[in-house]
Amino acid sequence: MSNIDWIVLFGTLISIVAYGVWKSRGTKDMDGYIRGGSDVKWWAIGLSIMATQASAITFLSTPGQAYTDGMRFIQFYFGLPIAMILIAVFFLPIYYKLKVYTAYQYLETRFDVKTRMLAAFIFLIQRGLGAGITIYAPSIILSSLLGWDLKMTNVIIGVLVIIYTVSGGTKAVTQTQKAQMAIMMGGMILAGYLVITSLPGGVGFGDALQVAGKMGKLNVVNFEFDLNDRYNFWSGITGAVFLFMAYFGTDQSQVQRYLSGKSLSESRLGLMMNGLLKVPMQFIILFIGAMVFVFYQFNQPPVFFNETVKEQVYQTEYAEDFRELESEYEEAFQNKLEAVNHLTTAVDSEDERAIREAQLLVNEMQANSDTIRKHAKEMIATAVPGAETNDKDYIFMTYVMNVLPVGIVGLLFAVIFSAAMSSTSSELNALGSTTTIDFYKRKIKQDGDDLHYLKSSKMFTLAWGVLAIIVASTLSLFENLIQAVNLIGSLFYPTVLGIFVVAFFFKQIRANAVFIGAVLSQLLIILIHYLNTIGEAGIFKMGFLWYNALGCLMVVVISYAIQIFKNKNK
Amino acid sequence: MTNDSKEMQEDKPPFFNSWPKMYGLLIVVLGILILLFYLFTEYYS
């Protein structure tokens, strides 16, 4: 990167931190620290909710997802607006009525303290590990792209977030997220424009759409029902609703965002804003990935996008073989380029037969290129054991670094860092609040004054921040950890959601029944997952997304059955 | 009726007269987006 890019990157990050500290400097009580003074406007709540969900991986992985698999990932978000409505109708009024600081406080009012503790404990475990991953996942990619030490990248992201989150709490998080969202969306829209203008002369926007479409990258919607297909209309509109209800309705890192609202209306509108904008936002990010794919139909792409891993291969006995594969890939690209040019000519001539023939040829050649890429990945796995062979997270930023002009590169790195910081800050903020309110204040010290709890919240937030950096710095010792944490989310979210569903809709079910039901359901979900993964193919196959619906349903059914049994025995 | 529950009942969105209309709008927008995405997929495939 050039000096200008470094100035843009660090200038942006330092400005955000300073802005957050300055805007929240008057925070002197618990309400201000945990609920942001309860005076946040709906649009700021909406931005804060979106910024919390949009992690760095959103901007690193999503364009790569479109590049490799097309735009069908967007269907995962179809359930989000429905979940927003359900939360606005059922969850939010109760949180407001009880004036809670955390979602789990409500469970004590409705059930008992042990149910509250169970839900809060699950949150702390899951989100505590999640905060480490939110730092680690982008660090591993950014450190590779920027040539930084991995641990140093973890510390930079972690310390920047800790400074403003500990000092200003929810107010600092919300204020910085407004700036971060502006940088993220502005940066991505600019990137989208530049991707389209970077296409070679003679290839217009219409041609780019035709090439992407004919090569299967504009596969936005698929109405075919298939349980094994992770992303289709039906899984998005059903299974994902449960996941989003659990995440937005019961995860304190999100609940804390909308509880900072000035009124119930402001919070509801914030949720509606998220429901309206999230799908188009994901569309834009995926579309950029599809356009990067088109760019690389006219310009030679690398056979593997992670340069650091490639350099490692060059140091092994496989270097010569790998270089041969690279030459083969370049040759395949030249042949494909000719076919792609034929396709654009056929499209311009509107000759249906010629279009079909050219499409077949292009896709055949793309399959050939994909096979070479697959061989390259296999060779990497052999040459550098333990190396990550999935390079889709590197595609977009490789394009950015190699093609986009000076200044914009720094801005887009600032987008990625901002996204990492925005989601991490919400997580630390929520972890500190939950530890203080649901454990420290409830069980350890009940007679402290407001100032004491304010100081405790800051200390707990700091402790979680330090822990997140430590977790992030030790994660490289394990394999497939990102996948493991996503799995942990799918394993534990449904139980917490199930407890809340029982609390809202099944008034006859009491505390002991739901507690036993939740513990049993949790064990059953773990057993189901074990059966799902045991052996080569598992005893049966079920996507993670369905755990959310199944687990939630099990909590309801088992709790209900236990309550009936208890009533009969009375 | 407590002040809190009064406040909840009087809570109205600034853009429409009632929350169900707001929710309806969100569903309609989602439906339109899915329809447009479907047409987009079909047209360019």
GROMACS .gro file of N, CA and C in nm, chain A residues 301-391:
model
  273
  301PRO      N    1  -0.682  -1.384  -1.348
  301PRO     CA    2  -0.682  -1.396  -1.201
  301PRO      C    3  -0.570  -1.490  -1.156
  302PRO      N    4  -0.526  -1.479  -1.031
  302PRO     CA    5  -0.429  -1.577  -0.981
  302PRO      C    6  -0.498  -1.712  -0.962
  303VAL      N    7  -0.421  -1.820  -0.970
  303VAL     CA    8  -0.482  -1.953  -0.951
  303VAL      C    9  -0.527  -1.970  -0.806
  304PHE      N   10  -0.459  -1.897  -0.716
  304PHE     CA   11  -0.496  -1.901  -0.574
  304PHE      C   12  -0.480  -1.760  -0.519
  305PHE      N   13  -0.581  -1.709  -0.446
  305PHE     CA   14  -0.583  -1.568  -0.410
  305PHE      C   15  -0.503  -1.533  -0.284
  306ASN      N   16  -0.464  -1.632  -0.206
  306ASN     CA   17  -0.388  -1.602  -0.083
  306ASN      C   18  -0.238  -1.606  -0.113
  307GLU      N   19  -0.178  -1.487  -0.133
  307GLU     CA   20  -0.038  -1.477  -0.174
  307GLU      C   21   0.058  -1.536  -0.069
  308THR      N   22   0.025  -1.518   0.058
  308THR     CA   23   0.113  -1.566   0.165
  308THR      C   24   0.128  -1.719   0.157
  309VAL      N   25   0.015  -1.786   0.136
  309VAL     CA   26   0.021  -1.933   0.127
  309VAL      C   27   0.096  -1.974   0.000
  310LYS      N   28   0.074  -1.898  -0.108
  310LYS     CA   29   0.145  -1.929  -0.233
  310LYS      C   30   0.297  -1.920  -0.214
  311GLU      N   31   0.339  -1.815  -0.142
  311GLU     CA   32   0.482  -1.797  -0.114
  311GLU      C   33   0.537  -1.917  -0.035
  312GLN      N   34   0.456  -1.970   0.054
  312GLN     CA   35   0.498  -2.087   0.132
  312GLN      C   36   0.517  -2.208   0.041
  313VAL      N   37   0.427  -2.221  -0.059
  313VAL     CA   38   0.438  -2.334  -0.152
  313VAL      C   39   0.566  -2.323  -0.234
  314TYR      N   40   0.600  -2.197  -0.273
  314TYR     CA   41   0.721  -2.177  -0.354
  314TYR      C   42   0.848  -2.221  -0.279
  315GLN      N   43   0.840  -2.228  -0.147
  315GLN     CA   44   0.957  -2.268  -0.066
  315GLN      C   45   0.967  -2.421  -0.052
  316THR      N   46   0.872  -2.494  -0.110
  316THR     CA   47   0.871  -2.639  -0.092
  316THR      C   48   0.914  -2.710  -0.221
  317GLU      N   49   0.922  -2.841  -0.214
  317GLU     CA   50   0.959  -2.920  -0.333
  317GLU      C   51   0.849  -2.916  -0.440
  318TYR      N   52   0.732  -2.866  -0.403
  318TYR     CA   53   0.620  -2.860  -0.499
  318TYR      C   54   0.621  -2.732  -0.582
  319ALA      N   55   0.720  -2.646  -0.561
  319ALA     CA   56   0.723  -2.515  -0.628
  319ALA      C   57   0.712  -2.528  -0.780
  320GLU      N   58   0.791  -2.618  -0.836
  320GLU     CA   59   0.793  -2.633  -0.981
  320GLU      C   60   0.656  -2.680  -1.033
  321ASP      N   61   0.600  -2.782  -0.965
  321ASP     CA   62   0.468  -2.835  -1.005
  321ASP      C   63   0.361  -2.726  -0.993
  322PHE      N   64   0.373  -2.645  -0.888
  322PHE     CA   65   0.272  -2.540  -0.868
  322PHE      C   66   0.282  -2.436  -0.980
  323ARG      N   67   0.406  -2.402  -1.017
  323ARG     CA   68   0.424  -2.303  -1.126
  323ARG      C   69   0.367  -2.357  -1.257
  324GLU      N   70   0.381  -2.488  -1.277
  324GLU     CA   71   0.324  -2.550  -1.398
  324GLU      C   72   0.172  -2.535  -1.399
  325LEU      N   73   0.114  -2.558  -1.281
  325LEU     CA   74  -0.032  -2.542  -1.270
  325LEU      C   75  -0.072  -2.397  -1.299
  326GLU      N   76   0.010  -2.303  -1.253
  326GLU     CA   77  -0.020  -2.161  -1.278
  326GLU      C   78  -0.017  -2.131  -1.428
  327SER      N   79   0.082  -2.190  -1.498
  327SER     CA   80   0.090  -2.169  -1.644
  327SER      C   81  -0.031  -2.230  -1.713
  328GLU      N   82  -0.069  -2.348  -1.667
  328GLU     CA   83  -0.186  -2.416  -1.722
  328GLU      C   84  -0.313  -2.330  -1.703
  329TYR      N   85  -0.319  -2.268  -1.585
  329TYR     CA   86  -0.435  -2.184  -1.552
  329TYR      C   87  -0.439  -2.060  -1.642
  330GLU      N   88  -0.319  -2.005  -1.669
  330GLU     CA   89  -0.311  -1.887  -1.757
  330GLU      C   90  -0.355  -1.923  -1.899
  331GLU      N   91  -0.313  -2.040  -1.944
  331GLU     CA   92  -0.352  -2.085  -2.077
  331GLU      C   93  -0.504  -2.105  -2.086
  332ALA      N   94  -0.557  -2.169  -1.982
  332ALA     CA   95  -0.703  -2.191  -1.977
  332ALA      C   96  -0.776  -2.057  -1.978
  333PHE      N   97  -0.717  -1.958  -1.910
  333PHE     CA   98  -0.781  -1.825  -1.907
  333PHE      C   99  -0.786  -1.764  -2.046
  334GLN      N  100  -0.673  -1.774  -2.120
  334GLN     CA  101  -0.669  -1.716  -2.255
  334GLN      C  102  -0.774  -1.780  -2.345
  335ASN      N  103  -0.790  -1.912  -2.336
  335ASN     CA  104  -0.892  -1.981  -2.417
  335ASN      C  105  -1.032  -1.935  -2.377
  336LYS      N  106  -1.049  -1.922  -2.246
  336LYS     CA  107  -1.182  -1.881  -2.196
  336LYS      C  108  -1.213  -1.737  -2.238
  337LEU      N  109  -1.110  -1.652  -2.236
  337LEU     CA  110  -1.129  -1.511  -2.274
  337LEU      C  111  -1.189  -1.500  -2.414
  338GLU      N  112  -1.136  -1.585  -2.502
  338GLU     CA  113  -1.188  -1.585  -2.639
  338GLU      C  114  -1.337  -1.622  -2.639
  339ALA      N  115  -1.369  -1.725  -2.561
  339ALA     CA  116  -1.509  -1.770  -2.553
  339ALA      C  117  -1.598  -1.662  -2.490
  340VAL      N  118  -1.547  -1.593  -2.389
  340VAL     CA  119  -1.627  -1.486  -2.324
  340VAL      C  120  -1.652  -1.374  -2.424
  341ASN      N  121  -1.550  -1.341  -2.505
  341ASN     CA  122  -1.569  -1.237  -2.608
  341ASN      C  123  -1.675  -1.279  -2.709
  342HIS      N  124  -1.674  -1.408  -2.744
  342HIS     CA  125  -1.778  -1.461  -2.835
  342HIS      C  126  -1.915  -1.443  -2.773
  343LEU      N  127  -1.921  -1.471  -2.642
  343LEU     CA  128  -2.049  -1.462  -2.572
  343LEU      C  129  -2.103  -1.318  -2.576
  344THR      N  130  -2.016  -1.221  -2.548
  344THR     CA  131  -2.063  -1.081  -2.547
  344THR      C  132  -2.106  -1.039  -2.689
  345THR      N  133  -2.033  -1.087  -2.790
  345THR     CA  134  -2.071  -1.055  -2.929
  345THR      C  135  -2.208  -1.116  -2.961
  346ALA      N  136  -2.226  -1.241  -2.918
  346ALA     CA  137  -2.354  -1.310  -2.944
  346ALA      C  138  -2.468  -1.238  -2.873
  347VAL      N  139  -2.443  -1.192  -2.750
  347VAL     CA  140  -2.548  -1.121  -2.675
  347VAL      C  141  -2.583  -0.991  -2.747
  348ASP      N  142  -2.479  -0.919  -2.793
  348ASP     CA  143  -2.503  -0.792  -2.864
  348ASP      C  144  -2.584  -0.815  -2.991
  349SER      N  145  -2.560  -0.930  -3.058
  349SER     CA  146  -2.632  -0.957  -3.184
  349SER      C  147  -2.773  -1.013  -3.159
  350GLU      N  148  -2.803  -1.043  -3.032
  350GLU     CA  149  -2.934  -1.097  -2.991
  350GLU      C  150  -2.970  -1.225  -3.066
  351ASP      N  151  -2.869  -1.302  -3.103
  351ASP     CA  152  -2.890  -1.430  -3.171
  351ASP      C  153  -2.898  -1.540  -3.062
  352GLU      N  154  -3.019  -1.589  -3.037
  352GLU     CA  155  -3.042  -1.683  -2.925
  352GLU      C  156  -2.958  -1.810  -2.937
  353ARG      N  157  -2.950  -1.861  -3.059
  353ARG     CA  158  -2.874  -1.986  -3.080
  353ARG      C  159  -2.725  -1.963  -3.051
  354ALA      N  160  -2.674  -1.853  -3.104
  354ALA     CA  161  -2.531  -1.821  -3.082
  354ALA      C  162  -2.505  -1.798  -2.933
  355ILE      N  163  -2.602  -1.734  -2.866
  355ILE     CA  164  -2.585  -1.709  -2.721
  355ILE      C  165  -2.575  -1.842  -2.647
  356ARG      N  166  -2.668  -1.935  -2.678
  356ARG     CA  167  -2.669  -2.064  -2.609
  356ARG      C  168  -2.539  -2.141  -2.631
  357GLU      N  169  -2.492  -2.138  -2.757
  357GLU     CA  170  -2.367  -2.210  -2.790
  357GLU      C  171  -2.249  -2.149  -2.715
  358ALA      N  172  -2.244  -2.016  -2.717
  358ALA     CA  173  -2.132  -1.947  -2.650
  358ALA      C  174  -2.138  -1.970  -2.500
  359GLN      N  175  -2.262  -1.970  -2.446
  359GLN     CA  176  -2.279  -1.992  -2.301
  359GLN      C  177  -2.227  -2.131  -2.262
  360LEU      N  178  -2.262  -2.231  -2.342
  360LEU     CA  179  -2.216  -2.368  -2.314
  360LEU      C  180  -2.064  -2.377  -2.314
  361LEU      N  181  -2.006  -2.313  -2.417
  361LEU     CA  182  -1.860  -2.316  -2.430
  361LEU      C  183  -1.791  -2.246  -2.312
  362VAL      N  184  -1.843  -2.129  -2.277
  362VAL     CA  185  -1.783  -2.052  -2.167
  362VAL      C  186  -1.790  -2.132  -2.037
  363ASN      N  187  -1.905  -2.191  -2.010
  363ASN     CA  188  -1.921  -2.264  -1.884
  363ASN      C  189  -1.834  -2.390  -1.881
  364GLU      N  190  -1.815  -2.449  -2.000
  364GLU     CA  191  -1.727  -2.566  -2.009
  364GLU      C  192  -1.583  -2.524  -1.975
  365MET      N  193  -1.544  -2.409  -2.029
  365MET     CA  194  -1.407  -2.361  -2.003
  365MET      C  195  -1.391  -2.314  -1.859
  366GLN      N  196  -1.498  -2.259  -1.803
  366GLN     CA  197  -1.493  -2.218  -1.662
  366GLN      C  198  -1.475  -2.342  -1.574
  367ALA      N  199  -1.545  -2.450  -1.610
  367ALA     CA  200  -1.531  -2.575  -1.534
  367ALA      C  201  -1.388  -2.626  -1.542
  368ASN      N  202  -1.326  -2.609  -1.659
  368ASN     CA  203  -1.187  -2.651  -1.676
  368ASN      C  204  -1.095  -2.567  -1.584
  369SER      N  205  -1.117  -2.436  -1.582
  369SER     CA  206  -1.038  -2.347  -1.495
  369SER      C  207  -1.059  -2.385  -1.348
  370ASP      N  208  -1.184  -2.414  -1.313
  370ASP     CA  209  -1.216  -2.452  -1.174
  370ASP      C  210  -1.143  -2.580  -1.134
  371THR      N  211  -1.133  -2.672  -1.230
  371THR     CA  212  -1.062  -2.798  -1.202
  371THR      C  213  -0.914  -2.771  -1.173
  372ILE      N  214  -0.856  -2.681  -1.251
  372ILE     CA  215  -0.713  -2.649  -1.228
  372ILE      C  216  -0.697  -2.584  -1.089
  373ARG      N  217  -0.791  -2.495  -1.056
  373ARG     CA  218  -0.788  -2.430  -0.923
  373ARG      C  219  -0.799  -2.535  -0.811
  374LYS      N  220  -0.884  -2.633  -0.837
  374LYS     CA  221  -0.903  -2.739  -0.737
  374LYS      C  222  -0.772  -2.818  -0.720
  375HIS      N  223  -0.706  -2.846  -0.831
  375HIS     CA  224  -0.577  -2.917  -0.823
  375HIS      C  225  -0.475  -2.833  -0.747
  376ALA      N  226  -0.476  -2.704  -0.773
  376ALA     CA  227  -0.382  -2.613  -0.704
  376ALA      C  228  -0.405  -2.618  -0.552
  377LYS      N  229  -0.533  -2.620  -0.513
  377LYS     CA  230  -0.566  -2.624  -0.369
  377LYS      C  231  -0.521  -2.757  -0.308
  378GLU      N  232  -0.540  -2.864  -0.384
  378GLU     CA  233  -0.496  -2.997  -0.335
  378GLU      C  234  -0.344  -2.999  -0.317
  379MET      N  235  -0.277  -2.936  -0.413
  379MET     CA  236  -0.131  -2.933  -0.405
  379MET      C  237  -0.086  -2.850  -0.283
  380ILE      N  238  -0.155  -2.739  -0.259
  380ILE     CA  239  -0.123  -2.655  -0.142
  380ILE      C  240  -0.141  -2.735  -0.014
  381ALA      N  241  -0.251  -2.809  -0.007
  381ALA     CA  242  -0.279  -2.889   0.113
  381ALA      C  243  -0.168  -2.991   0.139
  382THR      N  244  -0.111  -3.046   0.029
  382THR     CA  245  -0.003  -3.144   0.044
  382THR      C  246   0.129  -3.074   0.077
  383ALA      N  247   0.155  -2.963   0.007
  383ALA     CA  248   0.284  -2.895   0.023
  383ALA      C  249   0.295  -2.824   0.158
  384VAL      N  250   0.186  -2.762   0.200
  384VAL     CA  251   0.189  -2.688   0.328
  384VAL      C  252   0.078  -2.744   0.417
  385PRO      N  253   0.106  -2.853   0.488
  385PRO     CA  254   0.000  -2.913   0.571
  385PRO      C  255  -0.055  -2.812   0.671
  386GLY      N  256  -0.187  -2.809   0.681
  386GLY     CA  257  -0.252  -2.717   0.775
  386GLY      C  258  -0.285  -2.581   0.715
  387ALA      N  259  -0.236  -2.554   0.591
  387ALA     CA  260  -0.265  -2.424   0.529
  387ALA      C  261  -0.413  -2.417   0.491
  388GLU      N  262  -0.470  -2.296   0.502
  388GLU     CA  263  -0.611  -2.276   0.464
  388GLU      C  264  -0.621  -2.277   0.312
  389THR      N  265  -0.697  -2.372   0.258
  389THR     CA  266  -0.706  -2.382   0.111
  389THR      C  267  -0.830  -2.311   0.055
  390ASN      N  268  -0.912  -2.257   0.145
  390ASN     CA  269  -1.027  -2.179   0.099
  390ASN      C  270  -0.983  -2.033   0.086
  391ASP      N  271  -0.975  -1.984  -0.037
  391ASP     CA  272  -0.922  -1.848  -0.058
  391ASP      C  273  -1.030  -1.746  -0.090
   0.00000   0.00000   0.00000
